Structure formats: C-alpha cells, structure tokens
Short mmCIF file of C-alpha atoms in Angstrom, two decimals:
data_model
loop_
_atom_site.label_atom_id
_atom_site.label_comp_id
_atom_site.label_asym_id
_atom_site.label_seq_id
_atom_site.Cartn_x
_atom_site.Cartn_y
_atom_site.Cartn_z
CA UNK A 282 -29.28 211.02 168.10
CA UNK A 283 -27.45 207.50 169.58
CA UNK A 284 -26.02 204.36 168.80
CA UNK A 285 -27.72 201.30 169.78
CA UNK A 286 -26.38 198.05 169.14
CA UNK A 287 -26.74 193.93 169.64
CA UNK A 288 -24.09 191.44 169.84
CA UNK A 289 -24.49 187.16 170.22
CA UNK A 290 -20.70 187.24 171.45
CA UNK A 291 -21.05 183.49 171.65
CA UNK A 292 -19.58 183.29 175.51
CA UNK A 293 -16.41 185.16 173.86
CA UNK A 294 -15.46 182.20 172.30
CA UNK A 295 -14.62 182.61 168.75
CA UNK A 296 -14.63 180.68 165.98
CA UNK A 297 -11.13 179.81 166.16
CA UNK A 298 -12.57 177.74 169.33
CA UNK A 299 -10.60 180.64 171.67
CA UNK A 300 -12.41 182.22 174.52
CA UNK A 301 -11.69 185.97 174.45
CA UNK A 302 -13.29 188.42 176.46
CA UNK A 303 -10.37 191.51 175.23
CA UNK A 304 -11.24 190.38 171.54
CA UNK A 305 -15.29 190.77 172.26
CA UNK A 306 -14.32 194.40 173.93
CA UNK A 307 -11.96 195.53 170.50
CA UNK A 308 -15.61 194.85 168.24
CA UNK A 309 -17.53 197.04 171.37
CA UNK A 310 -14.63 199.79 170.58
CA UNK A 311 -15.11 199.66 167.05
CA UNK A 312 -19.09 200.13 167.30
CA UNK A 313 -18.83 202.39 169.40
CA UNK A 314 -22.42 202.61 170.49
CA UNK A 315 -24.05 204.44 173.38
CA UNK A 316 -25.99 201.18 174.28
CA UNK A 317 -25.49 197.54 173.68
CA UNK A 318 -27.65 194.74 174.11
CA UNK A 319 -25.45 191.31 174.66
CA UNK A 320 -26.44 187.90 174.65
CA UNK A 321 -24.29 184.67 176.04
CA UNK A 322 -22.61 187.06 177.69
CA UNK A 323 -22.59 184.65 181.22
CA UNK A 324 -21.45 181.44 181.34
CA UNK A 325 -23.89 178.56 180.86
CA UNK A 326 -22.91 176.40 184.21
CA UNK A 327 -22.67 176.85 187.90
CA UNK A 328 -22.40 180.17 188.81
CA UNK A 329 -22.95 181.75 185.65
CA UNK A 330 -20.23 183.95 185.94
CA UNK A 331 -20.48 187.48 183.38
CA UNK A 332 -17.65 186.65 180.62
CA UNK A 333 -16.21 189.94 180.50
CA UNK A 334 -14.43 190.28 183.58
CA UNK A 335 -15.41 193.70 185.81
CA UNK A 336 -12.32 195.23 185.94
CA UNK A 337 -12.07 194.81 181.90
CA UNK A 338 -15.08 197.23 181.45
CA UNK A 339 -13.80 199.44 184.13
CA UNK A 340 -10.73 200.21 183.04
CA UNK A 341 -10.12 199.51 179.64
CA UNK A 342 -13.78 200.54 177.94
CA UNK A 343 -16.18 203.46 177.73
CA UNK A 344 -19.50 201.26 179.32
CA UNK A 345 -21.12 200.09 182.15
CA UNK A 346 -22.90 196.97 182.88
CA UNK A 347 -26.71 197.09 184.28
CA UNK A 348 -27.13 195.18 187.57
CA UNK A 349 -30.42 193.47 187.41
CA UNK A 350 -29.22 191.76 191.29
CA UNK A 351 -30.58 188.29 190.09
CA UNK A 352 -27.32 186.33 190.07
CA UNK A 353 -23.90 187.81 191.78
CA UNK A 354 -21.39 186.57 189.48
CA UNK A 355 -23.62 187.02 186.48
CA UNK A 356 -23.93 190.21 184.08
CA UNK A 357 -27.05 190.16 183.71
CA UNK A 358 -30.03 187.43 183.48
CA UNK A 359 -29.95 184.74 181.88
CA UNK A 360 -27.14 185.63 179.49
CA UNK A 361 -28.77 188.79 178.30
CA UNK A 362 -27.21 192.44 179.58
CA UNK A 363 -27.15 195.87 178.50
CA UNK A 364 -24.32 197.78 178.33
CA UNK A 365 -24.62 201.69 178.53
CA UNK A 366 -21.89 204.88 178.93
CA UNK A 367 -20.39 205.30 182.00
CA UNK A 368 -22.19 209.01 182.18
CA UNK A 369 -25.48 207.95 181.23
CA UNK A 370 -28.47 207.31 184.06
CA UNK A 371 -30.60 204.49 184.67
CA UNK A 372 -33.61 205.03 186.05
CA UNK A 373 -35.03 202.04 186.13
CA UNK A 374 -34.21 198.12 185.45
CA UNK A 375 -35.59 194.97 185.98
CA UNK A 376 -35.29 191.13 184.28
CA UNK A 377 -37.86 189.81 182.58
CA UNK A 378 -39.04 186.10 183.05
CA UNK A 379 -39.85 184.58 179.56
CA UNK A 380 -42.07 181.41 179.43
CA UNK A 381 -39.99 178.80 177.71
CA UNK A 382 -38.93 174.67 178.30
CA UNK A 383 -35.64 175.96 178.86
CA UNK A 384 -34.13 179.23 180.95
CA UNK A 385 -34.75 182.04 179.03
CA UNK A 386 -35.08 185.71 180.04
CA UNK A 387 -34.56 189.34 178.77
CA UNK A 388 -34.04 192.44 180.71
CA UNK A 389 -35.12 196.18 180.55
CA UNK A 390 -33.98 199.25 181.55
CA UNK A 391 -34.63 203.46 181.48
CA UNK A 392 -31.42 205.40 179.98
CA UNK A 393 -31.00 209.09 179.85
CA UNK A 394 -28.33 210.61 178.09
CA UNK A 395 -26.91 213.98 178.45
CA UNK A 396 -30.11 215.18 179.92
CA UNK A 397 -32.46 214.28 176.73
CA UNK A 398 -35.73 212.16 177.68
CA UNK A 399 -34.76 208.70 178.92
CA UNK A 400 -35.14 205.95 176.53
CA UNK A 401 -36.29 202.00 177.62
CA UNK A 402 -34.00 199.93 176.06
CA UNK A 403 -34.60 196.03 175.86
CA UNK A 404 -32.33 193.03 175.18
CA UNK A 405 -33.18 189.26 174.63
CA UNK A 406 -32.34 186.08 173.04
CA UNK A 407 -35.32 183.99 172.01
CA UNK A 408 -35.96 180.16 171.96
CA UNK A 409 -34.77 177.96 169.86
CA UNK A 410 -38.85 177.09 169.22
CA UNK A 411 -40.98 179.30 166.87
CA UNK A 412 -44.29 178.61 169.59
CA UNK A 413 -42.01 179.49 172.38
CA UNK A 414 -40.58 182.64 170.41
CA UNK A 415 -44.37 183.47 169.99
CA UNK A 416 -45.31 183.75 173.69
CA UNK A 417 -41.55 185.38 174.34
CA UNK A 418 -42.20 188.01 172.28
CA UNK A 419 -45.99 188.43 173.72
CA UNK A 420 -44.45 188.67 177.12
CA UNK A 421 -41.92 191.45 176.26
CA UNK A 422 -43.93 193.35 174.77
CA UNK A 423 -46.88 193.12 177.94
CA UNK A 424 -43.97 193.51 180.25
CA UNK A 425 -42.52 197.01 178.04
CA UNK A 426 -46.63 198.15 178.10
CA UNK A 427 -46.81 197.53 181.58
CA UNK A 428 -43.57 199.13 183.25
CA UNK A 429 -44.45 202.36 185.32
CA UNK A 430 -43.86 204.99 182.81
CA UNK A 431 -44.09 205.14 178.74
CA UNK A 432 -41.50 205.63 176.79
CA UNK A 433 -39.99 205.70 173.42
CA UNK A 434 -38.22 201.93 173.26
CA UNK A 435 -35.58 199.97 171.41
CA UNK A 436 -35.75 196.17 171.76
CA UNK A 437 -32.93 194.11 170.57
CA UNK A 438 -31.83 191.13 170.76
CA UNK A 439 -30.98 187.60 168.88
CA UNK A 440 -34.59 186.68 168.25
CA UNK A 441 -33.82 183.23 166.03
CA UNK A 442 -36.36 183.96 163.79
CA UNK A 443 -35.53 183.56 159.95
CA UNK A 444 -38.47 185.14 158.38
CA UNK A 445 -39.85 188.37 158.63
CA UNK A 446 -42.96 187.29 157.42
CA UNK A 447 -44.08 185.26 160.32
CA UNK A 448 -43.36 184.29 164.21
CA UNK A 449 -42.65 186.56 166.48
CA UNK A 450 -40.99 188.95 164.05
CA UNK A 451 -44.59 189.72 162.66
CA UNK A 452 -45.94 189.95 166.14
CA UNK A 453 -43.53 192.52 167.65
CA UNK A 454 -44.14 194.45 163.65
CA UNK A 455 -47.58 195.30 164.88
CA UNK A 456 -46.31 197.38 167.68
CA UNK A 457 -42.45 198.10 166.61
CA UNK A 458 -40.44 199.10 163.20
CA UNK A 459 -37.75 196.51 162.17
CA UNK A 460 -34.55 197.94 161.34
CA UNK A 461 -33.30 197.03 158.09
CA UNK A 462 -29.80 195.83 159.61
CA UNK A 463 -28.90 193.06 157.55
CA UNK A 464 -27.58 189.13 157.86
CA UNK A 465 -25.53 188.50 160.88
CA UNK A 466 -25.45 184.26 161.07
CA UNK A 467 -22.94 182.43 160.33
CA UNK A 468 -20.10 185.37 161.01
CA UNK A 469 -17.96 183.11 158.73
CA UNK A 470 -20.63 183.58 155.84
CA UNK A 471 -23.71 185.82 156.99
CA UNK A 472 -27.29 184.73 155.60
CA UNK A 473 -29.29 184.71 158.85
CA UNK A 474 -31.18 187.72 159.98
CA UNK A 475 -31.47 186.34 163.25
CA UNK A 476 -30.62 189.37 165.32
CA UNK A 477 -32.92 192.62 165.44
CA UNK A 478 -33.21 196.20 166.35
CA UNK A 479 -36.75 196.86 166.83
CA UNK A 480 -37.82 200.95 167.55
CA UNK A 481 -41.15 201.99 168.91
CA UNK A 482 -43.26 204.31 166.97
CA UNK A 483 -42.10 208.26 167.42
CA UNK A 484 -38.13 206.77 167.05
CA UNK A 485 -36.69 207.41 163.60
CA UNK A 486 -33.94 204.94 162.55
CA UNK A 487 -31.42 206.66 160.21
CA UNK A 488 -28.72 204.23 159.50
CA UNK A 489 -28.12 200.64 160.38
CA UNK A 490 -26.15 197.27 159.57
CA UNK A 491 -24.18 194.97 160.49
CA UNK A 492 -20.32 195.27 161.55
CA UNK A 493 -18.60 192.87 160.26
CA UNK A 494 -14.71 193.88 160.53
CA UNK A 495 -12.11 191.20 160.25
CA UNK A 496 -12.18 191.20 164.25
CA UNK A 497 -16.11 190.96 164.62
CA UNK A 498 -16.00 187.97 161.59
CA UNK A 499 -13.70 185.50 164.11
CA UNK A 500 -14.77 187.16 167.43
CA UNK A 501 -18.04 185.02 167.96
CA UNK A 502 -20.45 182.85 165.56
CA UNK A 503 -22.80 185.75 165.34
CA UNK A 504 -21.45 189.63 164.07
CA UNK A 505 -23.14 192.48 165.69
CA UNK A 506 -25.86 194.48 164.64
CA UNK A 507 -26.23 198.10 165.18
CA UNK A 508 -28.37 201.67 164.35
CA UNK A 509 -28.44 205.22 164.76
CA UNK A 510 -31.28 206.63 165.94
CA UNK A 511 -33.49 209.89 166.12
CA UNK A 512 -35.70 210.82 168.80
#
C-alpha cells in the first residue's frame, strides 16, 4: 500500500495574506504521503521560480521534486509538480500541454517504490472554464493512454469542477474511480470538492479525506486531499 496526496498550496501564501514555504512543508510532514501532487507551487511572473526553495526539501523533508526540464527556476510546469520519497525511482516523466485560453499544463511521471511495480502518477489544475476543463481532461487522459508503457495510475489534481455529475469529473469517471475524499474549498469553511484523487481500474482505494489540521486550515485557501491505496 501508499499514500498519495494533492495540495492547492496557494503559492504558500496563506490566508493570513503570509507567504510561507516552511508552513506549506509542516502540512507535507503531517500527511506524510509517499507522493504528492502540488499545484501553484511556482510563482505566477517572470521566471516562475518553484516556491519551496531547493535546499528546504533537501534538508529539512523526506521528498523529492520531479524535474520535468521545462523551466530552470520552476518546480515543475506550469505550477503543477509531483513530489515523491527521496528512495523511490522515476522511470519516466514528462509535462503535459493542456489546450486552454490561458497557460495550463499537468505533468506525469513512473514511480517505483521499494521494488513493487511502478505506478504513473498524474497532477493538474484545471481551467477556470467547464468547456476548457472538458478538453483538459480529454487530453490527460489520451496523453496517460498513450505513454510507452501501461500502468496502474493515480491522477490528482485541483480539477475546479463542483459537480460530480457532469464536466470533466464525469468524463475522467468513465475511465477512473473518484475517491470519496471530501470538501477542500474554502480552507476557512470547506464546501467545494474541487480537488480529486482519481485511481485507475485494478487500484483499490482504502481510506481517504481531507487534512484539515489547524496548520493546513491557514496554510493556503485550499486544504489537502489525500488516500491510501492498494495495488
């Protein structure tokens, strides 16, 4: 079994207006999860540099970030990364390019753990625009269909759809199981279920929900979402 988890940290700014990257890290810590799926986790202008600073993952944490090589100061693409343990292996990674009025992307990657099969793990944030959302989520799930090998695959991500019922979320429920995690928008007072763990057939979830310590609640706008999985 493993943790996944996905986290809107909001550019570490929290709702006390306060940017901090050490605050983001202490909800990581108390998650806990073998991989993590972050959004806004690069800054919006110039050279979108990654939030949490290198040497703040290096030293004081149990993860590494994926390098997807598309930006130098960035974590990842377009605000999206994946964090995974320092002793797991990637195999494989790449961005995806989302269609969308304004920059959006999500990136991929293999993971094996402690020698079990690797695992594709996925992480986006989707537009603002339920057409947009539509095609987003039709392009992640050609791009997952179409990478070199199968595999068993979590996709996560802040996917700012409110129903279940329609969009994308009933789009990616043809192909994928939705985790029953819970509200995670506003942190201050959750009633949006805009963030998602999604698991491909042959993965078992057996717990999920949402962590919402006091830390996560003023941490960022969104609290994190997380599941244990078999398979």
């Amino acid at each position: 079994m493993f943790k996944v988890a996905s986290y809107n940290m909001h550019k570490a700014v929290g709702l006390d207006r306060r940017r901090s990257p050490e605050r983001i890290l202490d909800v990581l810590r108390e998650i806990d999860a073998d991989v993590i799926a972050l959004q806004e986790a690069d800054r919006r202008f110039g050279a979108r540099e990654g939030v949490l600073p290198p040497h703040l993952l290096d030293e004081h944490s149990d993860w590494k970030a994926i390098a997807f090589g598309m930006r130098a100061a960035s974590m990842g693409w377009h605000g999206n990364a994946i964090l995974v343990r320092k002793a797991a292996t990637v195999e494989w990674c790449q961005p995806i390019h989302l269609p969308s009025l304004e920059p959006r992307g999500a990136v991929t990657a293999d993971v094996r753990f402690d020698g079990a099969p690797p695992l594709r793990v996925v992480g986006m944030h989707l537009d603002l625009s339920g057409l947009w959302r539509r095609r987003q989520a039709a392009a992640v799930m050609a791009h997952v269909e179409a990478a070199p090998e199968p595999r068993p695959a979590v996709l996560m991500g802040d996917l700012n759809e409110w129903s279940q019922a329609a969009g994308c979320l009933r789009d990616f429920a043809r192909c994928y199981r939705i985790a029953a995690t819970g509200p995670s928008f506003h942190a201050s007072r959750p009633v949006g279920r805009l963030d998602r763990i999604m698991t491909s057939p042959g993965l078992r979830v057996v717990d999920c929900g949402v962590h919402a310590s006091p830390t996560a609640r003023r941490a960022s706008d969104h609290l994190p979402i997380w599941a244990v999985i078999d398979g």
